[in-house]
Every structure is written in C-alpha cells, then in structure tokens.
XYZ file of C-alpha atoms in Angstrom:
680
model
C -98.477 -63.559 23.978
C -97.906 -59.918 23.751
C -98.378 -58.379 20.322
C -99.006 -54.910 18.958
C -100.095 -53.974 15.042
C -99.280 -51.247 12.547
C -100.649 -50.532 9.010
C -98.390 -50.308 6.072
C -100.036 -47.848 3.324
C -100.747 -49.279 0.075
C -97.541 -49.454 -2.514
C -97.847 -48.266 -6.093
C -95.560 -48.218 -9.012
C -95.401 -45.269 -11.020
C -96.341 -45.612 -14.385
C -94.535 -43.760 -17.301
C -96.152 -42.555 -20.841
C -94.096 -45.283 -22.597
C -96.665 -47.960 -23.525
C -95.791 -51.779 -24.906
C -98.235 -54.498 -26.369
C -97.936 -57.071 -24.147
C -100.604 -60.182 -24.039
C -102.408 -58.291 -26.494
C -102.942 -55.456 -24.571
C -101.256 -51.918 -24.330
C -99.591 -51.479 -20.834
C -98.047 -48.651 -19.283
C -94.520 -49.476 -18.531
C -92.596 -48.683 -15.116
C -89.477 -46.637 -15.094
C -87.307 -49.715 -15.080
C -89.023 -51.442 -17.791
C -89.010 -48.021 -19.797
C -85.444 -47.498 -19.283
C -84.677 -51.142 -20.643
C -86.713 -50.436 -23.365
C -85.778 -46.979 -24.618
C -82.044 -46.537 -23.414
C -80.705 -50.002 -23.117
C -78.175 -49.258 -25.878
C -76.872 -46.267 -23.610
C -76.308 -48.064 -20.607
C -72.727 -48.545 -19.282
C -71.473 -52.055 -19.195
C -72.824 -52.186 -15.727
C -76.210 -51.725 -14.365
C -77.922 -52.256 -10.879
C -81.553 -52.501 -11.032
C -83.707 -52.160 -7.605
C -87.122 -52.843 -8.008
C -89.517 -54.337 -5.048
C -91.128 -57.560 -5.576
C -94.463 -57.388 -7.895
C -93.323 -54.243 -10.131
C -92.894 -56.273 -13.151
C -89.039 -56.011 -13.615
C -88.747 -59.555 -15.277
C -90.711 -58.240 -18.045
C -88.186 -55.859 -19.207
C -85.573 -58.517 -19.760
C -86.745 -59.366 -23.155
C -86.735 -55.547 -24.595
C -83.561 -55.730 -25.950
C -84.362 -58.589 -28.100
C -87.781 -57.395 -28.915
C -86.142 -54.338 -29.975
C -83.306 -55.739 -32.228
C -85.943 -57.678 -34.054
C -87.714 -54.315 -35.096
C -84.175 -52.471 -35.888
C -81.601 -53.040 -38.733
C -78.781 -53.811 -36.277
C -78.657 -54.870 -32.534
C -76.719 -53.777 -29.362
C -73.141 -52.957 -30.427
C -73.937 -53.445 -34.173
C -74.235 -56.923 -34.167
C -76.466 -58.597 -36.436
C -78.525 -60.282 -33.739
C -79.254 -59.789 -30.194
C -79.489 -62.651 -27.522
C -79.828 -62.175 -23.933
C -78.968 -64.609 -21.043
C -81.194 -64.612 -17.828
C -79.401 -66.288 -14.696
C -81.805 -67.618 -11.931
C -81.285 -69.158 -8.776
C -83.727 -71.846 -9.169
C -84.755 -74.305 -11.983
C -88.551 -74.193 -10.450
C -87.781 -70.221 -11.587
C -86.562 -70.920 -14.583
C -89.262 -73.311 -15.745
C -91.852 -70.570 -14.459
C -90.162 -67.819 -16.317
C -89.511 -69.957 -19.551
C -93.365 -70.450 -19.730
C -94.344 -67.161 -18.798
C -92.321 -65.339 -21.423
C -93.168 -68.113 -24.280
C -96.788 -66.955 -23.771
C -96.057 -63.294 -23.197
C -93.564 -62.861 -26.058
C -94.281 -65.241 -28.831
C -92.336 -63.372 -31.304
C -89.077 -64.407 -29.357
C -87.906 -67.946 -29.273
C -87.084 -68.526 -25.432
C -85.409 -71.455 -24.439
C -84.386 -72.517 -20.765
C -81.042 -74.270 -20.431
C -80.747 -76.721 -17.129
C -79.124 -80.288 -16.608
C -82.911 -81.798 -17.142
C -83.339 -80.003 -20.190
C -80.030 -81.152 -21.618
C -80.509 -84.957 -20.197
C -83.780 -84.959 -22.525
C -81.601 -84.503 -25.510
C -79.752 -87.508 -24.788
C -75.992 -85.904 -24.732
C -73.572 -86.808 -22.484
C -70.499 -85.621 -21.241
C -68.693 -82.739 -23.480
C -71.615 -83.168 -25.779
C -73.904 -81.578 -23.299
C -71.831 -78.214 -23.796
C -71.984 -78.850 -27.445
C -75.846 -78.945 -27.179
C -75.667 -76.214 -25.089
C -73.978 -73.989 -27.277
C -76.671 -75.096 -30.297
C -79.591 -74.151 -28.096
C -78.000 -70.729 -27.298
C -77.264 -70.361 -31.034
C -80.687 -71.250 -31.960
C -82.423 -68.917 -29.094
C -83.260 -65.183 -28.628
C -83.676 -65.359 -24.821
C -82.211 -67.955 -22.710
C -83.021 -68.572 -19.156
C -80.257 -70.951 -17.138
C -78.701 -71.079 -13.694
C -75.458 -70.198 -12.185
C -73.987 -73.684 -11.876
C -74.107 -74.588 -15.671
C -72.356 -71.194 -16.506
C -69.753 -71.660 -13.622
C -69.194 -75.574 -14.630
C -68.630 -74.624 -18.540
C -66.388 -71.506 -17.286
C -64.063 -73.677 -15.287
C -63.795 -76.259 -17.846
C -66.031 -78.887 -16.656
C -67.155 -80.167 -19.892
C -64.104 -80.179 -21.094
C -62.658 -82.515 -18.704
C -65.529 -85.034 -19.911
C -63.857 -84.892 -23.445
C -61.849 -87.508 -24.934
C -60.238 -85.223 -27.210
C -58.272 -81.787 -26.915
C -60.002 -80.539 -30.150
C -62.262 -78.215 -28.627
C -61.717 -75.103 -29.479
C -64.923 -74.406 -31.217
C -66.873 -74.963 -27.739
C -64.474 -72.785 -25.706
C -66.454 -70.564 -22.898
C -65.413 -67.505 -24.765
C -67.618 -68.653 -27.799
C -70.402 -69.170 -25.331
C -70.117 -65.386 -24.376
C -69.665 -64.365 -27.750
C -73.122 -65.273 -28.762
C -74.593 -63.229 -25.997
C -75.572 -59.508 -26.031
C -76.286 -59.433 -22.400
C -76.865 -61.266 -19.443
C -79.105 -60.829 -16.215
C -78.217 -61.784 -12.888
C -81.574 -61.925 -11.325
C -81.941 -62.105 -7.293
C -78.322 -61.333 -6.914
C -78.790 -60.668 -3.129
C -78.419 -64.117 -2.939
C -75.083 -64.083 -3.983
C -72.123 -64.449 -1.519
C -68.700 -62.800 -2.050
C -67.360 -66.251 -3.709
C -69.976 -66.072 -6.214
C -70.089 -62.211 -6.882
C -66.220 -62.920 -7.797
C -67.131 -65.885 -10.053
C -69.162 -63.460 -12.168
C -66.351 -60.979 -11.984
C -64.153 -63.757 -13.194
C -66.678 -63.912 -16.267
C -66.017 -60.077 -17.013
C -62.216 -60.572 -16.819
C -62.358 -63.666 -19.565
C -64.690 -61.328 -21.530
C -61.834 -58.495 -21.474
C -59.259 -61.421 -22.174
C -61.146 -63.076 -25.010
C -63.444 -60.758 -26.726
C -62.346 -57.301 -27.201
C -64.829 -54.586 -26.748
C -67.001 -53.492 -29.693
C -64.947 -50.930 -32.032
C -67.987 -48.894 -33.735
C -65.640 -47.687 -36.695
C -64.707 -51.599 -37.473
C -68.129 -52.985 -36.263
C -66.071 -55.741 -34.705
C -65.887 -56.940 -31.081
C -68.133 -57.554 -27.923
C -70.490 -55.142 -26.114
C -71.964 -57.540 -23.487
C -73.899 -55.805 -20.734
C -74.464 -57.325 -17.294
C -77.256 -56.313 -15.450
C -77.735 -57.079 -11.483
C -81.289 -56.940 -10.200
C -82.755 -57.635 -6.813
C -85.565 -56.196 -4.551
C -82.776 -55.826 -1.863
C -79.546 -54.012 -3.453
C -75.978 -55.025 -1.956
C -74.146 -52.264 -1.512
C -70.769 -54.294 -1.999
C -71.384 -55.097 -5.190
C -71.312 -51.056 -6.139
C -68.125 -50.989 -4.054
C -66.559 -53.672 -6.284
C -67.142 -52.232 -9.116
C -65.949 -48.959 -8.428
C -62.789 -50.468 -7.004
C -62.219 -52.598 -10.257
C -62.879 -49.105 -12.188
C -66.002 -50.451 -13.769
C -68.385 -47.725 -14.899
C -72.191 -48.486 -13.760
C -75.525 -47.045 -13.663
C -78.141 -47.640 -11.092
C -82.059 -47.787 -11.652
C -84.210 -47.506 -8.748
C -88.087 -48.529 -9.415
C -90.003 -45.487 -7.540
C -92.536 -46.797 -5.129
C -95.386 -44.231 -4.042
C -98.459 -44.037 -1.945
C -100.463 -41.979 -4.443
C -102.641 -44.335 -6.895
C -102.792 -41.492 -9.524
C -100.983 -42.639 -12.853
C -99.705 -45.866 -10.698
C -100.441 -49.436 -10.405
C -101.076 -51.304 -7.157
C -98.053 -53.789 -6.051
C -99.038 -54.399 -2.661
C -102.569 -53.498 -1.057
C -102.675 -51.964 2.424
C -101.181 -54.621 4.985
C -101.908 -55.151 8.718
C -98.449 -56.360 10.537
C -98.988 -57.509 13.925
C -95.697 -58.229 15.988
C -95.997 -61.015 18.547
C -93.249 -61.720 21.465
C -92.381 -64.946 20.657
C -89.336 -66.880 19.186
C -91.035 -70.134 18.824
C -92.914 -70.177 15.642
C -94.695 -73.520 16.165
C -96.160 -72.338 19.661
C -97.260 -69.064 17.660
C -99.146 -70.848 14.835
C -101.109 -72.987 17.836
C -102.077 -69.638 19.749
C -103.287 -68.225 16.404
C -105.297 -71.626 15.264
C -108.589 -70.287 15.883
C -107.521 -67.139 13.516
C -106.376 -69.600 11.161
C -109.528 -71.363 10.858
C -111.480 -68.283 10.192
C -109.087 -66.770 7.462
C -109.275 -70.281 5.572
C -112.900 -70.591 5.386
C -112.362 -67.604 2.620
C -108.764 -67.646 1.561
C -105.122 -69.567 1.443
C -102.464 -68.934 4.169
C -98.793 -68.949 3.623
C -96.632 -69.859 6.635
C -92.540 -69.100 6.371
C -90.413 -70.923 8.812
C -86.235 -71.011 8.853
C -85.972 -74.467 8.930
C -87.290 -77.585 6.803
C -87.399 -79.891 10.064
C -89.951 -77.252 11.367
C -91.783 -77.132 8.375
C -92.293 -80.990 8.175
C -93.241 -81.257 11.916
C -95.682 -78.295 11.392
C -97.279 -79.960 8.458
C -97.697 -83.318 10.787
C -99.445 -81.069 13.442
C -101.543 -79.018 11.078
C -102.837 -82.168 9.215
C -104.408 -83.296 12.296
C -106.110 -79.916 13.083
C -107.082 -78.944 9.326
C -107.957 -82.181 8.327
C -110.500 -80.643 5.697
C -107.831 -78.425 4.099
C -105.270 -79.196 1.507
C -101.501 -78.419 2.766
C -98.556 -78.164 0.773
C -94.890 -77.895 1.719
C -92.964 -75.624 -0.586
C -89.299 -76.340 0.095
C -86.670 -77.921 -1.603
C -87.630 -81.206 -0.340
C -89.577 -82.217 -3.776
C -89.516 -84.801 -6.007
C -87.813 -84.033 -9.849
C -90.388 -82.942 -12.023
C -92.996 -82.357 -9.378
C -95.657 -79.558 -10.613
C -94.766 -77.285 -7.669
C -97.121 -74.676 -9.072
C -100.141 -76.581 -9.690
C -99.581 -77.982 -6.104
C -99.477 -74.398 -4.772
C -102.367 -73.359 -6.472
C -104.489 -76.429 -5.156
C -103.547 -75.911 -1.801
C -105.372 -73.903 1.005
C -102.297 -73.911 3.262
C -98.882 -73.416 2.439
C -95.789 -74.006 4.522
C -92.418 -72.877 3.110
C -88.815 -72.192 3.770
C -86.347 -69.537 2.543
C -87.807 -70.851 -0.854
C -90.482 -68.422 -0.649
C -87.865 -65.708 -1.035
C -86.878 -66.280 -4.934
C -89.888 -64.954 -7.070
C -92.464 -67.683 -6.376
C -95.956 -66.132 -6.407
C -98.325 -67.667 -3.735
C -101.241 -65.526 -4.079
C -101.772 -65.121 -0.759
C -103.154 -62.314 1.813
C -102.523 -63.652 5.294
C -98.796 -64.923 6.374
C -97.267 -65.776 9.451
C -93.551 -65.493 9.303
C -90.311 -65.820 10.770
C -88.078 -62.670 9.654
C -85.193 -64.791 8.660
C -81.912 -64.577 9.455
C -80.831 -61.395 7.792
C -82.696 -58.287 6.719
C -82.278 -59.513 2.856
C -84.501 -62.676 3.914
C -87.390 -60.227 5.405
C -87.573 -58.199 2.782
C -88.146 -61.116 0.462
C -90.625 -62.570 2.479
C -92.659 -59.565 2.872
C -92.928 -58.941 -0.224
C -94.912 -62.357 -0.911
C -97.894 -61.186 0.593
C -101.136 -59.156 -0.720
C -99.378 -58.645 -4.426
C -101.498 -56.399 -6.618
C -104.317 -54.249 -5.083
C -105.366 -56.885 -2.319
C -105.430 -55.864 1.536
C -103.886 -58.545 3.709
C -102.246 -59.420 7.156
C -98.734 -60.478 8.262
C -97.941 -61.674 11.635
C -94.596 -61.674 12.575
C -92.631 -64.208 15.118
C -90.254 -61.347 16.390
C -87.578 -63.610 17.869
C -86.415 -61.590 20.688
C -86.824 -58.219 18.957
C -90.018 -57.438 20.259
C -89.480 -54.797 22.900
C -86.925 -52.784 20.212
C -89.597 -53.204 17.455
C -92.431 -52.262 19.534
C -90.465 -49.061 20.733
C -89.557 -47.459 17.403
C -93.022 -48.700 15.457
C -95.469 -47.461 18.038
C -94.568 -43.997 17.166
C -97.011 -44.268 14.625
C -100.102 -46.523 13.745
C -99.744 -46.092 10.040
C -96.211 -46.405 7.768
C -95.154 -46.048 4.166
C -93.320 -48.736 2.716
C -89.908 -47.455 2.960
C -89.960 -45.748 5.934
C -91.238 -49.396 7.577
C -88.342 -51.117 6.083
C -85.812 -48.607 7.123
C -86.977 -49.362 10.997
C -86.795 -53.164 9.907
C -82.998 -52.837 8.426
C -81.988 -50.902 12.006
C -82.965 -53.719 13.964
C -82.307 -57.228 11.596
C -79.057 -57.970 10.887
C -77.607 -57.438 7.463
C -75.911 -60.265 5.731
C -72.182 -58.829 6.084
C -70.408 -58.658 2.374
C -66.489 -58.971 2.924
C -65.466 -57.048 -0.282
C -61.663 -57.918 0.524
C -62.465 -61.443 0.159
C -63.366 -60.922 -3.472
C -59.876 -60.614 -4.791
C -58.828 -63.543 -3.084
C -61.377 -65.556 -4.690
C -60.897 -63.597 -8.192
C -57.143 -64.632 -8.301
C -58.120 -68.620 -7.514
C -60.451 -68.586 -10.189
C -58.150 -67.289 -12.885
C -55.687 -69.751 -12.070
C -58.044 -72.496 -12.148
C -59.581 -71.360 -15.295
C -56.251 -71.151 -16.689
C -55.208 -74.735 -15.274
C -58.388 -75.985 -16.781
C -57.372 -74.926 -20.113
C -53.915 -76.005 -20.020
C -54.921 -79.511 -18.759
C -58.241 -80.038 -20.982
C -58.117 -77.617 -23.606
C -55.371 -76.604 -25.910
C -51.695 -74.962 -25.277
C -52.226 -72.405 -27.638
C -55.320 -70.878 -25.770
C -53.178 -71.047 -22.483
C -50.448 -69.249 -24.009
C -52.922 -66.542 -25.520
C -54.758 -66.153 -22.216
C -51.459 -65.713 -20.279
C -50.447 -63.069 -22.639
C -53.512 -61.104 -22.496
C -53.635 -61.568 -18.612
C -50.325 -59.774 -18.737
C -51.190 -57.199 -21.367
C -54.482 -56.110 -19.608
C -53.069 -56.515 -15.989
C -56.917 -55.802 -15.162
C -56.511 -57.341 -11.644
C -55.173 -55.902 -8.507
C -52.201 -56.988 -6.318
C -54.050 -59.032 -3.712
C -55.555 -61.132 -7.063
C -52.188 -61.496 -8.668
C -50.992 -62.757 -5.188
C -53.455 -65.454 -4.766
C -53.007 -66.577 -8.551
C -49.452 -66.752 -7.829
C -50.225 -69.063 -4.453
C -51.984 -71.419 -6.784
C -49.418 -71.446 -9.360
C -46.342 -71.977 -6.590
C -48.638 -74.865 -5.028
C -48.936 -76.326 -8.545
C -45.324 -75.992 -9.561
C -44.229 -77.445 -5.990
C -46.145 -80.595 -6.739
C -45.112 -81.162 -9.799
C -41.466 -80.729 -8.684
C -42.207 -83.348 -6.053
C -43.598 -85.767 -8.603
C -40.387 -85.323 -10.828
C -38.188 -86.002 -7.653
C -39.814 -88.825 -6.791
C -40.160 -90.499 -10.031
C -36.952 -89.116 -11.093
C -38.377 -87.721 -14.234
C -36.835 -84.496 -16.309
C -40.043 -82.963 -16.605
C -43.865 -83.562 -16.111
C -46.559 -83.472 -18.887
C -48.823 -79.843 -18.795
C -51.819 -81.930 -19.899
C -53.960 -84.513 -18.705
C -53.693 -86.763 -22.082
C -49.702 -86.768 -21.111
C -50.187 -87.677 -17.547
C -52.307 -90.734 -18.624
C -50.108 -91.525 -21.429
C -47.135 -92.064 -18.919
C -49.315 -93.465 -16.291
C -48.425 -91.205 -13.733
C -51.056 -91.691 -11.418
C -50.635 -95.359 -10.943
C -46.619 -94.901 -10.760
C -47.154 -92.400 -8.196
C -49.589 -94.540 -6.367
C -47.353 -97.675 -6.332
C -43.987 -95.915 -5.949
C -44.404 -92.820 -3.967
C -47.419 -92.840 -1.963
C -46.374 -89.728 -0.448
C -46.435 -87.596 -3.365
C -49.461 -89.367 -4.628
C -51.317 -88.187 -1.667
C -50.075 -84.487 -2.685
C -51.326 -85.135 -6.266
C -54.672 -86.740 -5.141
C -55.546 -83.801 -2.558
C -54.606 -80.956 -5.096
C -56.636 -82.700 -7.814
C -59.464 -82.695 -5.175
C -59.261 -79.363 -4.136
C -59.249 -77.608 -7.598
C -61.768 -79.679 -8.661
C -64.467 -77.690 -5.892
C -64.106 -74.954 -8.116
C -66.382 -76.812 -10.756
C -69.544 -75.844 -8.460
C -71.109 -72.537 -7.780
C -72.756 -73.705 -4.631
C -71.597 -75.409 -1.368
C -70.123 -78.866 -1.571
C -72.265 -81.725 -0.413
C -73.533 -85.286 -0.757
C -76.695 -85.533 -2.484
C -78.388 -89.182 -2.287
C -81.615 -90.648 -3.839
C -84.679 -90.530 -1.350
C -87.309 -92.584 -0.832
C -89.544 -90.766 1.900
C -92.193 -93.270 2.940
C -94.187 -90.766 4.933
C -94.448 -88.135 2.097
C -94.503 -90.828 -0.525
C -91.667 -89.177 -2.582
C -88.803 -90.053 -4.590
C -86.356 -87.190 -4.511
C -82.523 -86.610 -4.141
C -81.363 -84.418 -1.182
C -78.367 -83.756 1.175
C -77.648 -86.750 2.833
C -76.215 -84.459 5.714
C -79.732 -83.175 6.596
C -81.303 -87.088 6.191
C -78.547 -88.219 8.434
C -79.221 -85.498 11.158
C -83.258 -85.428 10.918
C -84.579 -89.002 9.711
C -84.675 -92.261 10.741
C -83.318 -94.419 8.229
C -85.157 -97.875 7.182
C -83.236 -99.021 4.456
C -79.708 -98.621 2.401
C -79.552 -99.991 -1.000
C -77.148 -99.620 -3.453
C -78.529 -98.986 -7.131
C -75.303 -98.975 -9.048
C -71.470 -99.319 -8.490
C -70.353 -98.700 -11.874
C -69.352 -96.175 -13.427
C -70.203 -94.529 -10.101
C -72.051 -95.508 -7.014
C -75.638 -94.833 -6.536
C -77.108 -95.236 -3.163
C -80.790 -94.882 -2.144
C -81.686 -94.273 1.597
C -85.450 -95.333 2.443
C -86.520 -93.095 5.289
C -89.451 -92.542 7.480
C -90.472 -90.475 10.388
C -88.411 -87.420 11.983
C -86.060 -88.416 14.996
C -84.076 -86.531 17.480
C -81.416 -84.315 16.019
C -78.298 -86.167 15.568
C -75.126 -84.236 15.545
C -72.814 -86.986 16.325
C -71.631 -87.262 12.770
C -68.346 -87.667 11.343
C -67.572 -86.240 7.887
C -65.023 -87.970 5.392
C -63.561 -85.300 3.433
C -60.635 -84.925 0.396
C -60.041 -81.405 0.498
C -58.031 -80.929 3.958
C -54.342 -81.503 3.660
C -53.698 -85.009 5.323
C -50.400 -86.225 4.242
C -49.132 -88.849 6.457
C -52.194 -88.025 8.779
C -54.879 -90.137 8.371
C -57.165 -88.208 10.998
C -57.350 -84.839 8.922
C -59.656 -87.013 6.607
C -62.232 -86.585 9.161
C -64.214 -83.692 10.682
C -66.416 -83.614 13.437
C -70.085 -81.735 13.266
C -68.810 -78.867 14.893
C -65.528 -78.772 12.806
C -67.661 -78.528 9.487
C -69.108 -75.335 10.898
C -65.457 -73.857 11.778
C -63.695 -74.716 8.643
C -61.092 -72.095 8.292
C -60.088 -73.257 11.901
C -60.178 -76.737 10.806
C -58.089 -76.577 7.858
C -55.644 -74.048 9.879
C -55.239 -76.920 12.436
C -54.606 -79.727 9.736
C -52.125 -78.026 7.600
C -50.033 -76.853 10.699
C -50.314 -80.614 11.701
C -48.785 -81.588 8.174
C -46.355 -78.929 8.186
C -44.886 -79.797 11.767
C -44.835 -83.277 11.263
C -42.785 -82.955 7.873
C -40.242 -80.627 9.669
C -39.662 -83.063 12.526
C -39.489 -86.228 10.213
C -36.866 -84.874 8.312
C -38.665 -84.964 5.060
C -37.338 -83.383 1.676
C -37.240 -79.570 1.501
C -39.789 -79.584 -1.408
C -42.648 -81.461 0.880
C -42.028 -78.762 3.314
C -42.131 -75.895 1.421
C -45.324 -76.937 -0.178
C -46.724 -77.485 3.222
C -45.930 -73.897 4.151
C -47.699 -72.412 1.081
C -50.898 -74.684 1.632
C -51.141 -73.248 5.053
C -52.209 -69.883 3.255
C -54.959 -71.462 1.601
C -56.929 -71.325 5.194
C -58.251 -68.081 4.639
C -60.653 -68.927 1.793
C -61.280 -72.476 2.847
C -65.292 -72.642 3.524
C -68.134 -75.147 2.474
C -67.250 -74.722 -1.423
C -63.955 -76.066 -0.731
C -65.160 -78.942 1.259
C -65.394 -82.160 -0.481
C -67.286 -84.439 1.381
C -66.576 -88.323 0.552
C -68.785 -89.860 3.209
C -70.770 -89.140 6.313
C -70.586 -91.365 9.364
C -73.688 -91.953 11.448
C -73.991 -93.405 15.145
C -77.569 -94.208 13.917
C -78.298 -97.939 15.151
C -79.298 -99.095 11.822
C -76.229 -97.822 9.737
C-alpha cells in the first residue's frame, strides 16, 4: 500500500496568571478556566466555548458553584448556585461525577440518570419528583439530554395518576438552576439544537429575567462546549436575537508558560479504504508496539470491530483485547477494562471524552470532519510522542498533494487542510424553526392533556405576549394545532358529541378510546396514529426497538438495537420474559452472519387510514423516510377523495401531508421488525 508521513508539532495550551487549588495542588488556569472562574457573572445568556481535547475544559464547569460558596450571593442575586452539566453518554456521566467528587470535595456532585433513579426505587411520576429532590439537594448535577427532554415534554406527568402536579412542573426544575452546560454539543443535530432552544423559550415564558432592583427572576446561563464548533449554532443565536460570547482556547507551539496537551505526532496516511486489510498489513508493526505500549484501533462500524476482534485474538493471543463500543452490558466497568487492555478496538464512542491513554492508533477518519477531530484528539495526550496511521478512504492523493508541501505542521494548519478534504456535517439551520414550532405545540399539548388547565392558559398567554419565535415556527405550531382540531372534530362527528374533553382524564372517564374503536374504526385510526406521532417527541434520540440480548460469543447480557441484531447476528433462540404490563423479549445470539437487509419494519407513525400496507416499510424505505411519508400520506389523501369520504378526513389528510418535511428517524416509531431468518 502507498503511504506518506508528516509530523504534527507538539501542542500546548497557554496558561494564565490565575491559579486554583485542585487536588491539593496550586494549578495555573487556562483561558477558558480563568474566564469561567472570574468573569462568569459578566457573561451573556449564551456562551460558546471551543477547546480541543485534553485542555481540561471540564474542570472549569464547577467554578461558578465554588465561587458562590465563597460569596454572600450567587449569580443573579440568587442565594445558591446550581449547575447542570449535560453529557451525551451515561459512561461519561459516571466518569465525570467520580472525577468531580474527588477533585472538588467541597461541592456536592450528583449524577441524574435512569439507573440512578431506579436505585431510588421510584416509578412513574415519582421518578421526576425524586429527580427534583436530587437537584435541590445538590450543587452540581450531571445528566443526559434524554431525561431533560422527557421531562420538558411532560413524559413523567403522563405517568401520573393525578393532574395535581404543579410543584413538579418543568419550570420548577429550571428555577433551581443557575447555569446549564451542554458538553460535546457538536454531536447534536438540528432537531436536538431546536430542543435546547425550546428550553430557552420555556424559561422565557415561565421564568422572567432577573431584576436586580427587586432581586427576583431567573438568570440561567447556557454554555455550549466542544472541540469542534458548529457555525450553525452561532447563526441560530443571531437570528433569534440572543446575545452570545465566544471563548476560544488558544493552542500554541511554544512550551513556555504553557501546559502540554499533545506530544509530537507522526501521522502516516495509507492509500486504503479497507481498514481490516490495513491492519493485517500493519500487524508486524503492531506486534512491536504492543511489546511496550497499548494500541487503539478506531473503526466506523460495530460489525467490523467484532470481526476484527475475532481475527486479532487469533493473531495476538498473548494480549488482552477490549471492544469499547455501545455493545456493552449495563454496569460493565468499561474504564477498568480499558486500563487493563493492551489493544482497544473502538467505534465512534471514542469521540466523546473517553481517555484511552494511548500513543499509537490506527483509525478511519469517520464520516465527517467533526468525527476526525474528536478521534485524532484521543492520541498522545499530555507530553507523550505518538503515531497515528490513517486509512484515507479514497482521499489519499488529494491529501498527499496538499500535505506534502511540508514535513512538519502546526496543529491548526493541519486541521485546516483536513477540513478542506473531509466532508463537514451539514447543519440545516432552516429546519430548526420548524422543529421549534413542533416542540412548543407538543409541550403545550402535554400540559393541557396531563397537567393543569391554568398552566396551559398561562403558557398560551405568555407565548402571545412574548411573540419570541418567528413566522416559520408559528406556522408549524399552527399546523399541529390544526391537525389536532381536525381530529377532535372527527371524533365529535363520529360519536355525535357536542364537545371533546381537553384532557386525558376526560377521555378515559368517557371511555372515548373504547367507543371509537368499536363504533368508528376510521376515526380511531386517526386518533391512534396522532397519539403515536406526538409521543415520539418524548425521546431525544432516534427511535428504534431495543431488546434484551444474550450474546453467547461475548458472554454478555445487554440491551441493544433489534435492527442491528437482525441484520448482523445469528439468532439461536427467542424467549418472552414478560407479557404484562409490557412485553420483554430476549434474543440469544451467536456468531456474525452475512448482513441481512431483507427486513420489514412495522411502524405506527406513518399515516395508514384504510391502507394497511403503509404500516410496513422496507430496509430501503427506512433510509428515505421523507419520501416514504410523502408517498403514504398522498396515498391516504387520494384514497379518501376517491371514496367520497366526509370532508373532515380529506382536509385532515391534506394537512398531514405537510408533516413530511420533518419526518425522520426521530419520528419513526418501530413496533416490530420482521426478518426472513430461517429461525424466526
């Protein structure tokens, strides 16, 4: 294989004259740390922080809490300062919680995850009540975006047996916080950024800004932190009229008054798009490196990790190999396994803060430039020299042409070349207002259906008073409102009612679901589809079926995507562990099989009124959901018009067609997946 090499100069982060006692040692702070410590109270509502991996940006997050403990009053005049740190994975949450507990024993740090709430023995709405207790009892809370999203959209209130839940509103949660840090925010897509902006809108409605004269109000600050900034976020903040400040950590080549974050790196580019073949080629070099140090291999796909792990176990039987992927058992001590391993095989999980403590890595660059930056930053942290071998994936000659200009590159000059050649993930800012309108309507709907009517009226009034969202968001909000009203009109016509209850309690008291199913199946289909559709907004990530897995090869009990299992694994047994109150199924799997794309997905969020075939999508259709939804919605609309159906349904179907523009994996609720596997 053809290859060429360059060197990346050592990287240092500039230290300032500000010091802080950390772990009993006096440490000079970096610019980001200094600004958060000294100037936090002067920062605007939004701050965007850019700092490469290894700069210690996370250690700045507790400073506002630490300062408030020394002062008479906290930020915005509040008596107590609380910070919320939002991280993308529970593994990172556990790691950072342990680190802060050790490093900053003077503050109370708690993690807020599903497993932590389960340990408290609480269920349903009681989980949210316990979450609020944890927040109120803590100085620093570390959580994931899933819990915040579920709470903001009223998920916990749907589980309550009473609507008297005023003390547990989402606004109560926000009122306890002084600042929120979204770490690794580059991982969020347009819908997820819109979700965060929805939180800002909710704060504006329910928690007025701090008034110094009255010492009342809220002064929450939002911090977005990443090594790879998203320009689209800045554009969105500007378009919404939000003031923000940007803090960029300076990386220098001069070691004076600086701390090393990455040693000198030799980077070898190999003309290959086959990672397995490249590793086979590099096996002699790997064996030499493993005699003295550990090695990290980063691949794009979990299947390739598992296949490569099997191959390397045969080639390197004397070494401990660990797969650092999402395919792990709950509670698995990943950090301990990583520390004990000689050879670590990772997927894109390597991009989100895990410290592998390696100086030699072979990697695929990832789909986007953002992936590459995060992966590249895992190697030779501190002052250690190291080597990265990159599988160039058909970009070899363009990279060779540009990088051969010099044998030695500074970190930022090197990244500039890589950014030109690696595709950046497109961020479609024009989609965000659409999502924002949808989210606001769904939150309003949850409040009126599952909480109390007065809060709904208050939110509606404040929304109209503030007028703090644009025409696109308003139009999307009104579309959802129109669909909901049309469905209610259809229910009234079908059951000959003068009105439809506004809340879930009334629907159940009048047994409307049962009556619709028995007397008006077409109206029941519309109601059922719409309920399923808006319930997808309770989840922050893409939808999918997660099932229990017993992997005989890896000897693991875990939960994982059924989609992936059916595509890649031989299924030996299927066992129903529980039928009520919901079904739990365990799949016993063994070796990898030839990838199976002949799958049928049974879904509940594609319109299907009178068209049973719309309930099923092929593997190909699942990867073109906008077109799949358009086809299904048009089919329903055309059939209703031809059949002479009452005008309410036709008008409703016409409105539903407009949902296609934002129909993606987050809106896809998969009920079941059918496979042609001979066992099944």
